[in-house]
PDB file of C-alpha atoms in Angstrom:
ATOM      1  CA  ARG A 175      -1.340   8.076  13.645  1.00 46.00           C
ATOM      2  CA  GLN A 176      -0.384  10.707  10.971  1.00 49.00           C
ATOM      3  CA  LEU A 177       3.034  12.743  10.638  1.00 49.00           C
ATOM      4  CA  GLY A 178       2.525  16.098  10.095  1.00 53.00           C
ATOM      5  CA  GLY A 179       4.832  18.580   8.388  1.00 55.00           C
ATOM      6  CA  SER A 180       6.418  18.016   4.979  1.00 62.00           C
ATOM      7  CA  ASN A 181       8.164  15.473   3.088  1.00 67.00           C
ATOM      8  CA  SER A 182      11.350  15.807   3.932  1.00 68.00           C
ATOM      9  CA  GLN A 183      10.582  16.171   8.146  1.00 67.00           C
ATOM     10  CA  ILE A 184       8.701  12.718   7.000  1.00 66.00           C
ATOM     11  CA  ASN A 185      11.934  11.097   5.863  1.00 68.00           C
ATOM     12  CA  GLU A 186      13.914  12.486   8.748  1.00 69.00           C
ATOM     13  CA  LEU A 187      11.831  11.478  11.432  1.00 70.00           C
ATOM     14  CA  TYR A 188      11.995   7.824   9.647  1.00 63.00           C
ATOM     15  CA  HIS A 189      16.102   8.289   9.532  1.00 65.00           C
ATOM     16  CA  ILE A 190      16.106   8.810  13.616  1.00 68.00           C
ATOM     17  CA  SER A 191      14.022   6.073  14.193  1.00 74.00           C
ATOM     18  CA  ARG A 192      15.308   3.806  11.490  1.00 74.00           C
ATOM     19  CA  HIS A 193      17.385   1.778  14.355  1.00 78.00           C
ATOM     20  CA  HIS A 194      15.232   2.323  16.881  1.00 81.00           C
ATOM     21  CA  ARG A 195      12.407  -0.204  14.990  1.00 81.00           C
ATOM     22  CA  ARG A 196      14.669  -2.757  14.072  1.00 82.00           C
ATOM     23  CA  TRP A 197      15.985  -3.376  16.974  1.00 83.00           C
ATOM     24  CA  THR A 198      11.702  -3.330  18.188  1.00 84.00           C
ATOM     25  CA  ALA A 199      11.534  -5.869  15.395  1.00 82.00           C
ATOM     26  CA  GLU A 200      14.124  -7.822  16.422  1.00 82.00           C
ATOM     27  CA  LYS A 201      12.716  -8.133  19.902  1.00 85.00           C
ATOM     28  CA  LEU A 202       9.116  -8.522  18.865  1.00 85.00           C
ATOM     29  CA  GLY A 203       9.849 -10.999  15.991  1.00 79.00           C
ATOM     30  CA  PRO A 204       7.360 -11.900  13.843  1.00 81.00           C
ATOM     31  CA  ALA A 205       4.803  -9.955  16.198  1.00 82.00           C
ATOM     32  CA  ALA A 206       6.019  -6.738  14.370  1.00 83.00           C
ATOM     33  CA  LYS A 207       5.254  -8.386  10.893  1.00 83.00           C
ATOM     34  CA  GLU A 208       2.080  -6.855  10.088  1.00 84.00           C
ATOM     35  CA  ALA A 209       2.731  -3.170  11.604  1.00 87.00           C
ATOM     36  CA  GLU A 210       6.513  -3.037   9.817  1.00 86.00           C
ATOM     37  CA  LEU A 211       4.898  -3.910   6.279  1.00 87.00           C
ATOM     38  CA  SER A 212       2.108  -1.476   6.909  1.00 89.00           C
ATOM     39  CA  PHE A 213       4.564   0.928   7.806  1.00 87.00           C
ATOM     40  CA  THR A 214       7.457   0.613   4.534  1.00 88.00           C
ATOM     41  CA  GLU A 215       4.528   0.824   2.222  1.00 91.00           C
ATOM     42  CA  LYS A 216       3.586   3.847   3.650  1.00 91.00           C
ATOM     43  CA  VAL A 217       7.328   4.973   3.190  1.00 88.00           C
ATOM     44  CA  PHE A 218       7.330   3.673   0.022  1.00 92.00           C
ATOM     45  CA  LEU A 219       4.096   5.621  -0.979  1.00 93.00           C
ATOM     46  CA  ASP A 220       5.946   9.002  -0.342  1.00 92.00           C
ATOM     47  CA  ASP A 221       9.587   7.727  -1.884  1.00 90.00           C
ATOM     48  CA  ALA A 222       9.305   4.468  -3.443  1.00 92.00           C
ATOM     49  CA  LYS A 223      13.162   4.883  -3.900  1.00 91.00           C
ATOM     50  CA  ASN A 224      13.545   5.212  -0.084  1.00 86.00           C
ATOM     51  CA  TYR A 225      16.754   2.947   0.276  1.00 86.00           C
ATOM     52  CA  HIS A 226      16.567   2.825   4.333  1.00 81.00           C
ATOM     53  CA  ALA A 227      12.815   1.759   4.076  1.00 84.00           C
ATOM     54  CA  TRP A 228      14.295  -1.138   1.531  1.00 89.00           C
ATOM     55  CA  SER A 229      16.507  -2.093   3.903  1.00 87.00           C
ATOM     56  CA  HIS A 230      14.770  -1.934   7.118  1.00 84.00           C
ATOM     57  CA  ARG A 231      11.787  -4.457   4.852  1.00 88.00           C
ATOM     58  CA  GLN A 232      14.526  -6.693   3.639  1.00 88.00           C
ATOM     59  CA  VAL A 233      15.873  -7.268   7.652  1.00 83.00           C
ATOM     60  CA  CYS A 234      12.967  -7.669   8.696  1.00 82.00           C
ATOM     61  CA  LYS A 235      11.682 -10.160   6.288  1.00 83.00           C
ATOM     62  CA  ILE A 236      15.017 -12.343   7.366  1.00 83.00           C
ATOM     63  CA  LEU A 237      14.640 -11.677  10.656  1.00 78.00           C
ATOM     64  CA  TRP A 238      10.974 -13.767  10.338  1.00 77.00           C
ATOM     65  CA  LEU A 239      12.121 -16.369   8.254  1.00 75.00           C
ATOM     66  CA  THR A 240      14.734 -17.420  10.919  1.00 69.00           C
ATOM     67  CA  ASN A 241      12.569 -16.878  13.986  1.00 61.00           C
TER      68      ASN A 241
END
C-alpha cells in the first residue's frame, strides 16, 4: 500500500505508528521479519537518517535474535 501526501506527512504517520509497529513486531516475532525490514527500507529511501526507523529496525533485529 502506498501512502499519499508529503514527506513530512509520511514521517508524521510513521512517528505515530512507531509504537504500534514495535508492539506488533514483538507479538509476531520472526513472522514479521520480512515486512518490517521492507518497511524500514522504504522509510530509508525517503530519509536515510530517520532515527526512529533505525531504532525500530535495531529493536526488531534484537527481538528476532532472542526468539
